[in-house]
Amino acid sequence: MDPRYIGQSVRRQEDDSLLRGMGKFVDDLAPHGLTHAAFLRSPVAHGRIRTIDTTFASEVPGVIAVLTLADLRPVLTSDRLPVQFKSDGLPPNIGPYILAKEEVVYVGETVALVIAESRAIAEDAVALIDLDIEELDPVTGCHQAVQPGAPKAALDRDSNIFAQFEMGYGEVDQSFATAAHTVSLSLVQHRGGAHPIEGRGVLAHPDSLSGQMTVWSSTQQAHEARGFLIELLGLDETLLRVRTPEVGGGFGAKYLLYPEEVSVTAASLLLGRPIKWIEDRREHFLAAIQERDQFWDVEAACDASGKLIGIRGTMIHDGGAYVPQGVNLAYNAATAVPGPYDLPNYKLSVQAVATNKVPTIPVRGAGYPEGTFVMERVLDGLADAAGLDRIEIRRRNLIPASAMPFSTPLKSRSGSGITYDSGDFHAMYEQALKEIDLGGFADRKAQAAKAGRLRGIGVACGIKGTGRGPYESATVRIGKSGKVTVFTGAMPMGQGLKTALSQITAESLGVDPGDITVVCGDTNTISLGLGGFASRQTVVAGSSVTVAAKAVREQALTIAAGLFEADVGDIELVDGMARVKGTEIQASLKELAKIAGGSPGYSLPTGVTPGLEATEYFMPSGLTYGMGVHAVELEVDAETGAVTLQRYVVVNDCGRAINPKIVVGQIHGGVVHAIGNALFEFMGYDEQAQPTTTTLADYLMPTAPEIPRIDVHLAEYPSPLNPLGVKGVGEAGCLPTAGAIVSAIENALGSKNQLIQRIPVMPQDLFQFIQQGKQTDAA
Amino acid sequence: MTNSAETLHTVTLTVNDVPHEARCVARQNLADFLRHDLQLTGTHVGCEHGVCGACTVLVDGLAVRGCLMLAVQAKGRSITTIEGLTQPDQQLGILQEAFAQHHALQCGFCTPGILMTLVEVLQDDPDPSEMALREALSGNLCRCTGYQNIIDAALAAAAALRKNQK
Amino acid sequence: MKASPFAYFAPGSLQEALDLLGSLDNAKILAGGQSLMAMLNLRYAMPDQLIDINGISDLAGISDLGARLSIGAMTRQRVLERDTILLQKAPIFREALLQVGHIQTRNRGTIGGSLCHLDPAAELPALAMLYDATLIARSANGERALPMAEFPAFYMTPALEPDEVLTRIEFDPWPQDSHFAFVEFSRRHGDFAIVAAGCLFTVASSGTIERAAIVLGGVGAAPMRLTEAENSLIGQVPGKEAFDSAARAAQSIEAMEDSVYSAQYRCHLSEVMTRRALIKAWDRQQERAA
């Protein structure tokens, strides 16, 4: 039977309340007796706290409490947060403090918090806390961090190196001996912050009736947050519930339990009052995680035909002041280098180091954009060195469809192998070239040239590992009301996940997706969950839901078969009814649920098990990989260094699309985020590691006029690794963007022997680059 | 909620055609006032420094940043917020409906400001070009959608509104 | 962040406002608020008293005084952008204003607020400089006229006394057939320009340039006139040669640098944007003729 709901762009069930202004975000919640928190944050990048005098702050009318770490200790089991991902081999003393103890290690670190009747009053009081700090030398960059004699980013550590490891396979050094062409690159990659339009936020709400503390958090990970909160507060699952209201975007910044969530909850336990803290934009700049800087020094070699032989080099990653999550970001970046290409030999030495800046963990893309950019630069460099067309060299190196599934010798951070599970990369590549009308480019370039504009084209590819395990939870239940409800530990933050899960459920149960309620991110409704990261939720939670929904379907059919005295095979579930096909013999799901619910003291009908309900924890055997090809045309204003994007084509493999409109929307967003990374967004710090871009007027996110139409084409190569055949797309759009744009800029300029090696490409830098190119061309 | 030292000002105004009177401190901005004093939480606050546009509301029909105006300045004014876009029969308005049809929102946090901006823009220019719309929305940041579906929804809403006018 | 506390006054007349300004300590005037409100919210500005002049209706409006135009300080940018008198007599205002911030900020922002905030890259101070406008300030002691050239005291600070309020701006519009353009180089639409250039010039019946004014924004602490370039245009036939040569004068200006853009880059952009402004002004005329 053809799917009825899966594959349809059904209307999102999330939209109605949001469009009426009735969606409830964390700052929209205002329980009786609500109080408000504001934080005193470190004004310096590195310092030793002499004293924190809260006398004047405490006297401000409307202030309820001014709290330091010492004040919170009675309800804490630890002064520090743990490293939140499995973290074998990492050094000690790298988890963030809940509030600073003796030392501060980045500007914006939480030092104390004020609880007051209003946020404004809390901020008035914060300004009156007398913080006496002895300034220490900061580590301002990761090259400085590893120099002999460099200051230490934190005094209680032996070294500024969090982790170092080798990544690779093959015989790289020997392979270079056979190279026909080589290229050397020193790539500086900057990715800024996540910047969801809603910042972080938490409301700790102690309920005197139930005795349970409810923590409402704008988070990507309700269950993970609960796990760490109960550990840090010495509570258990019955005493603390995490719930998520609408979440106004996450992009990685909310996949972490932060000091603010812990300290606000601890303060609420101490004071017995509801406390809300809403991150303002300045705080997001100072204290929400970023991705920031990676420095790559790589050499690459190819044979005379342009076939890759090997890549070798080093990468140094700015981890920031703490390691709140792990070094997965650096790891992902290193594993992403081969991408969709057949790279026979690879060796990369990686160092993740400490600086006195806010910690880094994955932002949308999670290191893959950086690894992808390296490979795309390498291919452009080798093409130029070999005198090959840049578009052709990619064709020669893409993994052929005949090699699928293709295993690289690398291991993902979970330890499992990296195997590209399906796809025809060449077909997608050719489709992208066709869609951007490569054949007509020469004419468009000539037309632009007549008007004095430099037009260029660039193509790049990337492949994203999606659907990370180990599992996601889902319960599908038909209650006695007849209502179908899905409970999951998956956590939407704008993706339309509830709609997608309702479609998947509807497919098995024959209920309109709009009539299905999906409950996410509430730890009282399902015991386990991992939440929203790594483009995983439709893959993993979707698979759990489909398995659970099918089980419920079987239960419903069994009951109906007994009721109708018919064969199970003759019964269909449609429009909320179980019906003997082709007859009017039917019963509603509500009736079936009542039967499954039983009656006190009476047996259930033969073969019927209690409840119309099933729970599944789908465990993917490996990541599923979706390839993307981006082709961009742009114009460069050589007099100013300005870049104007003109056309943008994406061909992306999403496996089976559950809701194509949602899938395309995810890719739009990813592309534009990465356009920001390629051309606009830069998080600046001065020589004392003071952030210099702390407003949205200084940190430039792309706005509508800078963005061209993005023409997305979905390739649907089903994944063999999950029952739906889906692949993740949440981050897919971020990967090849910078590579394609930078390549197109060089193509527009037409100069040889120059490669842009730093992103974002700022107009001033590009102008200088053009001037240098002119000199080189003249010489 | 206030610092007892601060004077309370009485603000009488109309929001979505409903008269309101509330007391607030001078420093309370209009967006916070609507959200926390009038419990109209559909208006969102994304930066508080006048860049993101999430807090955009209409003041006497003109789109303004709710974070860059004091609540006391709204005295006697007529304010329209996203809550005022829903039709009296509880149906979505044309613009809201176009946003749902075109998947023009994801997390929905920036959406109120974008809708309110578009109300004025489409009244001003019933038949805008795509580029005119992009420029008109340059003061509204969206991190989720990449803007394209927003522009498509706005173009569709403009067409539907024109048809309605005829 | 939330603003720090302040006492709020909403005088209904200019006299009342001046009395308050003369008597209150650490007071700040609130005009359109599109810069000040952000600074208050960030606690970059922490006045004890805020005097809101939005209720003083006679501070807003555009008056055509024949040879001279007068614009009240509280006239909203969006009103200026659509005003028919301005469109006819000084169309460069609309061209520049469409590049000022965004619809939402122009609906509140005022010409006086922009002039007093005096951002180096702001369009309205640049226009005031381009027109050699006169700025009229009032205090309890009376009225004072300041030429725009003397209005900037230093970086983002006008030469107003603490008890003075800017009430209006006056300037002589150029002849109807003047050529004009206002161009900007900025990273995103609506951002403050890295460099902005505005120009006005008239061409005599002989076909040569008779009168010219060029202003640069974003380059110095305040908008600056390119007098050398203006002079070089006089008597020239409008066209590439004259414009190139005039623009080259921008190479010798002293440009400021900040944490992102070097003085050298700004200097270069000044030349480029000056040339583009002149070309745009002239091409528009050719297009109109065609």
mmCIF file with all atom_site columns, N, CA and C in Angstrom, chain B residues 6 9 26-27 29 32 48-49 56 62-65 67-70 72-73 117 120-121 124 135-136 138-140, chain C residues 1-6 8 30 33-34 37-38 41-43 50 52 54 78 82 102-105 107-108 189:
data_model
loop_
_atom_site.group_PDB
_atom_site.id
_atom_site.type_symbol
_atom_site.label_atom_id
_atom_site.label_alt_id
_atom_site.label_comp_id
_atom_site.label_asym_id
_atom_site.label_entity_id
_atom_site.label_seq_id
_atom_site.pdbx_PDB_ins_code
_atom_site.Cartn_x
_atom_site.Cartn_y
_atom_site.Cartn_z
_atom_site.occupancy
_atom_site.B_iso_or_equiv
_atom_site.pdbx_formal_charge
_atom_site.auth_seq_id
_atom_site.auth_comp_id
_atom_site.auth_asym_id
_atom_site.auth_atom_id
_atom_site.pdbx_PDB_model_num
ATOM 1   N N  . GLU B 1 6   ? 10.940 53.262 43.044 1.00 0.00 ? 6   GLU B N  1
ATOM 2   C CA . GLU B 1 6   ? 10.606 53.756 41.714 1.00 0.00 ? 6   GLU B CA 1
ATOM 3   C C  . GLU B 1 6   ? 9.137  54.152 41.610 1.00 0.00 ? 6   GLU B C  1
ATOM 4   N N  . HIS B 1 9   ? 3.929  54.588 36.981 1.00 0.00 ? 9   HIS B N  1
ATOM 5   C CA . HIS B 1 9   ? 3.167  55.419 36.052 1.00 0.00 ? 9   HIS B CA 1
ATOM 6   C C  . HIS B 1 9   ? 1.959  54.621 35.572 1.00 0.00 ? 9   HIS B C  1
ATOM 7   N N  . ALA B 1 26  ? 8.980  53.500 34.942 1.00 0.00 ? 26  ALA B N  1
ATOM 8   C CA . ALA B 1 26  ? 9.340  54.246 33.731 1.00 0.00 ? 26  ALA B CA 1
ATOM 9   C C  . ALA B 1 26  ? 10.262 53.440 32.833 1.00 0.00 ? 26  ALA B C  1
ATOM 10  N N  . ARG B 1 27  ? 11.132 52.647 33.446 1.00 0.00 ? 27  ARG B N  1
ATOM 11  C CA . ARG B 1 27  ? 12.130 51.970 32.620 1.00 0.00 ? 27  ARG B CA 1
ATOM 12  C C  . ARG B 1 27  ? 11.588 50.740 31.895 1.00 0.00 ? 27  ARG B C  1
ATOM 13  N N  . ASN B 1 29  ? 10.172 48.632 29.179 1.00 0.00 ? 29  ASN B N  1
ATOM 14  C CA . ASN B 1 29  ? 9.944  48.893 27.756 1.00 0.00 ? 29  ASN B CA 1
ATOM 15  C C  . ASN B 1 29  ? 8.612  48.296 27.311 1.00 0.00 ? 29  ASN B C  1
ATOM 16  N N  . ASP B 1 32  ? 8.291  44.363 27.121 1.00 0.00 ? 32  ASP B N  1
ATOM 17  C CA . ASP B 1 32  ? 8.167  43.730 28.435 1.00 0.00 ? 32  ASP B CA 1
ATOM 18  C C  . ASP B 1 32  ? 6.812  44.040 29.071 1.00 0.00 ? 32  ASP B C  1
ATOM 19  N N  . GLU B 1 48  ? 16.890 42.915 22.858 1.00 0.00 ? 48  GLU B N  1
ATOM 20  C CA . GLU B 1 48  ? 16.755 44.096 23.701 1.00 0.00 ? 48  GLU B CA 1
ATOM 21  C C  . GLU B 1 48  ? 17.674 45.241 23.290 1.00 0.00 ? 48  GLU B C  1
ATOM 22  N N  . HIS B 1 49  ? 18.317 45.107 22.116 1.00 0.00 ? 49  HIS B N  1
ATOM 23  C CA . HIS B 1 49  ? 19.058 46.276 21.648 1.00 0.00 ? 49  HIS B CA 1
ATOM 24  C C  . HIS B 1 49  ? 18.649 46.699 20.240 1.00 0.00 ? 49  HIS B C  1
ATOM 25  N N  . THR B 1 56  ? 8.787  43.386 17.371 1.00 0.00 ? 56  THR B N  1
ATOM 26  C CA . THR B 1 56  ? 8.051  44.373 16.570 1.00 0.00 ? 56  THR B CA 1
ATOM 27  C C  . THR B 1 56  ? 6.535  44.287 16.811 1.00 0.00 ? 56  THR B C  1
ATOM 28  N N  . LEU B 1 62  ? 1.885  51.600 12.838 1.00 0.00 ? 62  LEU B N  1
ATOM 29  C CA . LEU B 1 62  ? 3.258  51.589 12.337 1.00 0.00 ? 62  LEU B CA 1
ATOM 30  C C  . LEU B 1 62  ? 4.093  50.568 13.091 1.00 0.00 ? 62  LEU B C  1
ATOM 31  N N  . ALA B 1 63  ? 4.899  49.820 12.339 1.00 0.00 ? 63  ALA B N  1
ATOM 32  C CA . ALA B 1 63  ? 5.740  48.789 12.949 1.00 0.00 ? 63  ALA B CA 1
ATOM 33  C C  . ALA B 1 63  ? 6.890  49.445 13.706 1.00 0.00 ? 63  ALA B C  1
ATOM 34  N N  . VAL B 1 64  ? 7.013  49.129 14.970 1.00 0.00 ? 64  VAL B N  1
ATOM 35  C CA . VAL B 1 64  ? 8.141  49.661 15.760 1.00 0.00 ? 64  VAL B CA 1
ATOM 36  C C  . VAL B 1 64  ? 8.702  48.551 16.628 1.00 0.00 ? 64  VAL B C  1
ATOM 37  N N  . ARG B 1 65  ? 9.926  48.779 17.060 1.00 0.00 ? 65  ARG B N  1
ATOM 38  C CA . ARG B 1 65  ? 10.583 47.829 17.948 1.00 0.00 ? 65  ARG B CA 1
ATOM 39  C C  . ARG B 1 65  ? 10.058 48.040 19.374 1.00 0.00 ? 65  ARG B C  1
ATOM 40  N N  . CYS B 1 67  ? 11.183 46.923 22.050 1.00 0.00 ? 67  CYS B N  1
ATOM 41  C CA . CYS B 1 67  ? 12.238 47.079 23.065 1.00 0.00 ? 67  CYS B CA 1
ATOM 42  C C  . CYS B 1 67  ? 12.837 48.476 23.028 1.00 0.00 ? 67  CYS B C  1
ATOM 43  N N  . LEU B 1 68  ? 12.529 49.249 21.971 1.00 0.00 ? 68  LEU B N  1
ATOM 44  C CA . LEU B 1 68  ? 13.112 50.587 21.841 1.00 0.00 ? 68  LEU B CA 1
ATOM 45  C C  . LEU B 1 68  ? 12.072 51.674 22.091 1.00 0.00 ? 68  LEU B C  1
ATOM 46  N N  . MET B 1 69  ? 11.060 51.326 22.829 1.00 0.00 ? 69  MET B N  1
ATOM 47  C CA . MET B 1 69  ? 10.039 52.304 23.191 1.00 0.00 ? 69  MET B CA 1
ATOM 48  C C  . MET B 1 69  ? 9.641  51.998 24.625 1.00 0.00 ? 69  MET B C  1
ATOM 49  N N  . LEU B 1 70  ? 9.469  53.023 25.421 1.00 0.00 ? 70  LEU B N  1
ATOM 50  C CA . LEU B 1 70  ? 9.044  52.808 26.800 1.00 0.00 ? 70  LEU B CA 1
ATOM 51  C C  . LEU B 1 70  ? 7.546  52.551 26.841 1.00 0.00 ? 70  LEU B C  1
ATOM 52  N N  . VAL B 1 72  ? 5.587  53.702 29.026 1.00 0.00 ? 72  VAL B N  1
ATOM 53  C CA . VAL B 1 72  ? 4.914  54.980 29.325 1.00 0.00 ? 72  VAL B CA 1
ATOM 54  C C  . VAL B 1 72  ? 4.694  55.825 28.070 1.00 0.00 ? 72  VAL B C  1
ATOM 55  N N  . GLN B 1 73  ? 5.494  55.570 27.037 1.00 0.00 ? 73  GLN B N  1
ATOM 56  C CA . GLN B 1 73  ? 5.303  56.317 25.791 1.00 0.00 ? 73  GLN B CA 1
ATOM 57  C C  . GLN B 1 73  ? 4.105  55.815 24.997 1.00 0.00 ? 73  GLN B C  1
ATOM 58  N N  . THR B 1 117 ? 5.627  43.271 11.120 1.00 0.00 ? 117 THR B N  1
ATOM 59  C CA . THR B 1 117 ? 6.284  44.123 10.124 1.00 0.00 ? 117 THR B CA 1
ATOM 60  C C  . THR B 1 117 ? 5.552  44.017 8.795  1.00 0.00 ? 117 THR B C  1
ATOM 61  N N  . GLU B 1 120 ? 2.317  46.084 8.141  1.00 0.00 ? 120 GLU B N  1
ATOM 62  C CA . GLU B 1 120 ? 2.489  47.456 7.641  1.00 0.00 ? 120 GLU B CA 1
ATOM 63  C C  . GLU B 1 120 ? 3.014  47.457 6.205  1.00 0.00 ? 120 GLU B C  1
ATOM 64  N N  . VAL B 1 121 ? 3.965  46.589 5.932  1.00 0.00 ? 121 VAL B N  1
ATOM 65  C CA . VAL B 1 121 ? 4.588  46.573 4.609  1.00 0.00 ? 121 VAL B CA 1
ATOM 66  C C  . VAL B 1 121 ? 3.548  46.299 3.520  1.00 0.00 ? 121 VAL B C  1
ATOM 67  N N  . ASP B 1 124 ? 1.195  49.152 2.922  1.00 0.00 ? 124 ASP B N  1
ATOM 68  C CA . ASP B 1 124 ? 1.912  50.209 2.223  1.00 0.00 ? 124 ASP B CA 1
ATOM 69  C C  . ASP B 1 124 ? 2.063  49.921 0.745  1.00 0.00 ? 124 ASP B C  1
ATOM 70  N N  . GLU B 1 135 ? 14.145 43.546 1.521  1.00 0.00 ? 135 GLU B N  1
ATOM 71  C CA . GLU B 1 135 ? 14.649 44.765 2.167  1.00 0.00 ? 135 GLU B CA 1
ATOM 72  C C  . GLU B 1 135 ? 13.744 45.193 3.307  1.00 0.00 ? 135 GLU B C  1
ATOM 73  N N  . ALA B 1 136 ? 12.447 45.047 3.112  1.00 0.00 ? 136 ALA B N  1
ATOM 74  C CA . ALA B 1 136 ? 11.507 45.444 4.163  1.00 0.00 ? 136 ALA B CA 1
ATOM 75  C C  . ALA B 1 136 ? 11.699 44.580 5.413  1.00 0.00 ? 136 ALA B C  1
ATOM 76  N N  . SER B 1 138 ? 14.606 43.392 6.366  1.00 0.00 ? 138 SER B N  1
ATOM 77  C CA . SER B 1 138 ? 16.028 43.379 6.751  1.00 0.00 ? 138 SER B CA 1
ATOM 78  C C  . SER B 1 138 ? 16.212 43.644 8.239  1.00 0.00 ? 138 SER B C  1
ATOM 79  N N  . GLY B 1 139 ? 15.185 44.166 8.887  1.00 0.00 ? 139 GLY B N  1
ATOM 80  C CA . GLY B 1 139 ? 15.302 44.407 10.330 1.00 0.00 ? 139 GLY B CA 1
ATOM 81  C C  . GLY B 1 139 ? 14.727 43.282 11.169 1.00 0.00 ? 139 GLY B C  1
ATOM 82  N N  . ASN B 1 140 ? 14.574 42.114 10.589 1.00 0.00 ? 140 ASN B N  1
ATOM 83  C CA . ASN B 1 140 ? 14.058 40.967 11.335 1.00 0.00 ? 140 ASN B CA 1
ATOM 84  C C  . ASN B 1 140 ? 14.974 39.768 11.120 1.00 0.00 ? 140 ASN B C  1
ATOM 85  N N  . MET C 2 1   ? 19.308 42.649 28.856 1.00 0.00 ? 1   MET C N  1
ATOM 86  C CA . MET C 2 1   ? 19.474 43.529 30.020 1.00 0.00 ? 1   MET C CA 1
ATOM 87  C C  . MET C 2 1   ? 18.347 44.532 30.072 1.00 0.00 ? 1   MET C C  1
ATOM 88  N N  . LYS C 2 2   ? 18.084 44.990 31.279 1.00 0.00 ? 2   LYS C N  1
ATOM 89  C CA . LYS C 2 2   ? 17.043 45.997 31.480 1.00 0.00 ? 2   LYS C CA 1
ATOM 90  C C  . LYS C 2 2   ? 17.713 47.328 31.845 1.00 0.00 ? 2   LYS C C  1
ATOM 91  N N  . ALA C 2 3   ? 17.035 48.409 31.472 1.00 0.00 ? 3   ALA C N  1
ATOM 92  C CA . ALA C 2 3   ? 17.572 49.742 31.764 1.00 0.00 ? 3   ALA C CA 1
ATOM 93  C C  . ALA C 2 3   ? 17.682 49.942 33.278 1.00 0.00 ? 3   ALA C C  1
ATOM 94  N N  . SER C 2 4   ? 18.632 50.755 33.685 1.00 0.00 ? 4   SER C N  1
ATOM 95  C CA . SER C 2 4   ? 18.699 51.130 35.097 1.00 0.00 ? 4   SER C CA 1
ATOM 96  C C  . SER C 2 4   ? 17.580 52.146 35.376 1.00 0.00 ? 4   SER C C  1
ATOM 97  N N  . PRO C 2 5   ? 17.232 52.329 36.628 1.00 0.00 ? 5   PRO C N  1
ATOM 98  C CA . PRO C 2 5   ? 16.065 53.182 36.911 1.00 0.00 ? 5   PRO C CA 1
ATOM 99  C C  . PRO C 2 5   ? 16.324 54.660 36.594 1.00 0.00 ? 5   PRO C C  1
ATOM 100 N N  . PHE C 2 6   ? 15.282 55.330 36.188 1.00 0.00 ? 6   PHE C N  1
ATOM 101 C CA . PHE C 2 6   ? 15.373 56.779 35.958 1.00 0.00 ? 6   PHE C CA 1
ATOM 102 C C  . PHE C 2 6   ? 14.009 57.381 36.234 1.00 0.00 ? 6   PHE C C  1
ATOM 103 N N  . TYR C 2 8   ? 11.083 59.817 34.965 1.00 0.00 ? 8   TYR C N  1
ATOM 104 C CA . TYR C 2 8   ? 10.604 60.068 33.607 1.00 0.00 ? 8   TYR C CA 1
ATOM 105 C C  . TYR C 2 8   ? 9.733  61.312 33.572 1.00 0.00 ? 8   TYR C C  1
ATOM 106 N N  . LEU C 2 30  ? 15.052 62.198 25.525 1.00 0.00 ? 30  LEU C N  1
ATOM 107 C CA . LEU C 2 30  ? 14.630 61.035 24.746 1.00 0.00 ? 30  LEU C CA 1
ATOM 108 C C  . LEU C 2 30  ? 13.871 61.524 23.522 1.00 0.00 ? 30  LEU C C  1
ATOM 109 N N  . GLY C 2 33  ? 14.509 57.588 20.252 1.00 0.00 ? 33  GLY C N  1
ATOM 110 C CA . GLY C 2 33  ? 14.961 56.499 21.127 1.00 0.00 ? 33  GLY C CA 1
ATOM 111 C C  . GLY C 2 33  ? 15.604 55.333 20.417 1.00 0.00 ? 33  GLY C C  1
ATOM 112 N N  . GLN C 2 34  ? 15.848 55.446 19.117 1.00 0.00 ? 34  GLN C N  1
ATOM 113 C CA . GLN C 2 34  ? 16.328 54.261 18.405 1.00 0.00 ? 34  GLN C CA 1
ATOM 114 C C  . GLN C 2 34  ? 17.812 53.969 18.665 1.00 0.00 ? 34  GLN C C  1
ATOM 115 N N  . MET C 2 37  ? 17.512 54.173 23.493 1.00 0.00 ? 37  MET C N  1
ATOM 116 C CA . MET C 2 37  ? 16.848 53.072 24.190 1.00 0.00 ? 37  MET C CA 1
ATOM 117 C C  . MET C 2 37  ? 17.738 51.827 24.232 1.00 0.00 ? 37  MET C C  1
ATOM 118 N N  . ALA C 2 38  ? 18.430 51.564 23.122 1.00 0.00 ? 38  ALA C N  1
ATOM 119 C CA . ALA C 2 38  ? 19.334 50.404 23.116 1.00 0.00 ? 38  ALA C CA 1
ATOM 120 C C  . ALA C 2 38  ? 20.456 50.615 24.131 1.00 0.00 ? 38  ALA C C  1
ATOM 121 N N  . ASN C 2 41  ? 19.046 50.067 27.564 1.00 0.00 ? 41  ASN C N  1
ATOM 122 C CA . ASN C 2 41  ? 18.831 48.645 27.839 1.00 0.00 ? 41  ASN C CA 1
ATOM 123 C C  . ASN C 2 41  ? 20.147 47.923 28.116 1.00 0.00 ? 41  ASN C C  1
ATOM 124 N N  . LEU C 2 42  ? 21.205 48.367 27.477 1.00 0.00 ? 42  LEU C N  1
ATOM 125 C CA . LEU C 2 42  ? 22.517 47.750 27.699 1.00 0.00 ? 42  LEU C CA 1
ATOM 126 C C  . LEU C 2 42  ? 23.244 48.371 28.889 1.00 0.00 ? 42  LEU C C  1
ATOM 127 N N  . ARG C 2 43  ? 22.608 49.338 29.507 1.00 0.00 ? 43  ARG C N  1
ATOM 128 C CA . ARG C 2 43  ? 23.206 50.115 30.608 1.00 0.00 ? 43  ARG C CA 1
ATOM 129 C C  . ARG C 2 43  ? 24.517 50.791 30.191 1.00 0.00 ? 43  ARG C C  1
ATOM 130 N N  . LEU C 2 50  ? 14.999 61.183 32.572 1.00 0.00 ? 50  LEU C N  1
ATOM 131 C CA . LEU C 2 50  ? 14.777 61.101 31.143 1.00 0.00 ? 50  LEU C CA 1
ATOM 132 C C  . LEU C 2 50  ? 13.670 62.087 30.776 1.00 0.00 ? 50  LEU C C  1
ATOM 133 N N  . ASP C 2 52  ? 11.341 63.108 27.952 1.00 0.00 ? 52  ASP C N  1
ATOM 134 C CA . ASP C 2 52  ? 10.774 62.598 26.697 1.00 0.00 ? 52  ASP C CA 1
ATOM 135 C C  . ASP C 2 52  ? 10.145 63.758 25.942 1.00 0.00 ? 52  ASP C C  1
ATOM 136 N N  . ASN C 2 54  ? 8.804  63.537 22.934 1.00 0.00 ? 54  ASN C N  1
ATOM 137 C CA . ASN C 2 54  ? 7.891  63.060 21.885 1.00 0.00 ? 54  ASN C CA 1
ATOM 138 C C  . ASN C 2 54  ? 6.520  63.722 21.939 1.00 0.00 ? 54  ASN C C  1
ATOM 139 N N  . ARG C 2 78  ? 10.719 58.254 8.875  1.00 0.00 ? 78  ARG C N  1
ATOM 140 C CA . ARG C 2 78  ? 9.782  57.670 7.916  1.00 0.00 ? 78  ARG C CA 1
ATOM 141 C C  . ARG C 2 78  ? 8.894  58.758 7.300  1.00 0.00 ? 78  ARG C C  1
ATOM 142 N N  . ARG C 2 82  ? 8.948  60.017 3.063  1.00 0.00 ? 82  ARG C N  1
ATOM 143 C CA . ARG C 2 82  ? 7.772  60.041 2.184  1.00 0.00 ? 82  ARG C CA 1
ATOM 144 C C  . ARG C 2 82  ? 7.244  61.450 1.928  1.00 0.00 ? 82  ARG C C  1
ATOM 145 N N  . HIS C 2 102 ? 16.022 50.328 9.484  1.00 0.00 ? 102 HIS C N  1
ATOM 146 C CA . HIS C 2 102 ? 14.954 49.491 8.952  1.00 0.00 ? 102 HIS C CA 1
ATOM 147 C C  . HIS C 2 102 ? 13.624 50.209 9.163  1.00 0.00 ? 102 HIS C C  1
ATOM 148 N N  . ILE C 2 103 ? 12.588 49.696 8.525  1.00 0.00 ? 103 ILE C N  1
ATOM 149 C CA . ILE C 2 103 ? 11.263 50.318 8.640  1.00 0.00 ? 103 ILE C CA 1
ATOM 150 C C  . ILE C 2 103 ? 10.924 50.601 10.106 1.00 0.00 ? 103 ILE C C  1
ATOM 151 N N  . GLN C 2 104 ? 11.170 49.606 10.948 1.00 0.00 ? 104 GLN C N  1
ATOM 152 C CA . GLN C 2 104 ? 10.757 49.741 12.355 1.00 0.00 ? 104 GLN C CA 1
ATOM 153 C C  . GLN C 2 104 ? 11.520 50.849 13.073 1.00 0.00 ? 104 GLN C C  1
ATOM 154 N N  . THR C 2 105 ? 12.787 51.039 12.716 1.00 0.00 ? 105 THR C N  1
ATOM 155 C CA . THR C 2 105 ? 13.543 52.103 13.395 1.00 0.00 ? 105 THR C CA 1
ATOM 156 C C  . THR C 2 105 ? 13.226 53.463 12.785 1.00 0.00 ? 105 THR C C  1
ATOM 157 N N  . ASN C 2 107 ? 10.370 54.359 11.647 1.00 0.00 ? 107 ASN C N  1
ATOM 158 C CA . ASN C 2 107 ? 9.055  54.778 12.138 1.00 0.00 ? 107 ASN C CA 1
ATOM 159 C C  . ASN C 2 107 ? 9.145  55.553 13.447 1.00 0.00 ? 107 ASN C C  1
ATOM 160 N N  . ARG C 2 108 ? 10.195 55.320 14.211 1.00 0.00 ? 108 ARG C N  1
ATOM 161 C CA . ARG C 2 108 ? 10.358 56.012 15.499 1.00 0.00 ? 108 ARG C CA 1
ATOM 162 C C  . ARG C 2 108 ? 11.473 57.056 15.434 1.00 0.00 ? 108 ARG C C  1
ATOM 163 N N  . HIS C 2 189 ? 22.203 45.132 4.369  1.00 0.00 ? 189 HIS C N  1
ATOM 164 C CA . HIS C 2 189 ? 21.230 46.196 4.141  1.00 0.00 ? 189 HIS C CA 1
ATOM 165 C C  . HIS C 2 189 ? 20.826 46.815 5.484  1.00 0.00 ? 189 HIS C C  1
#
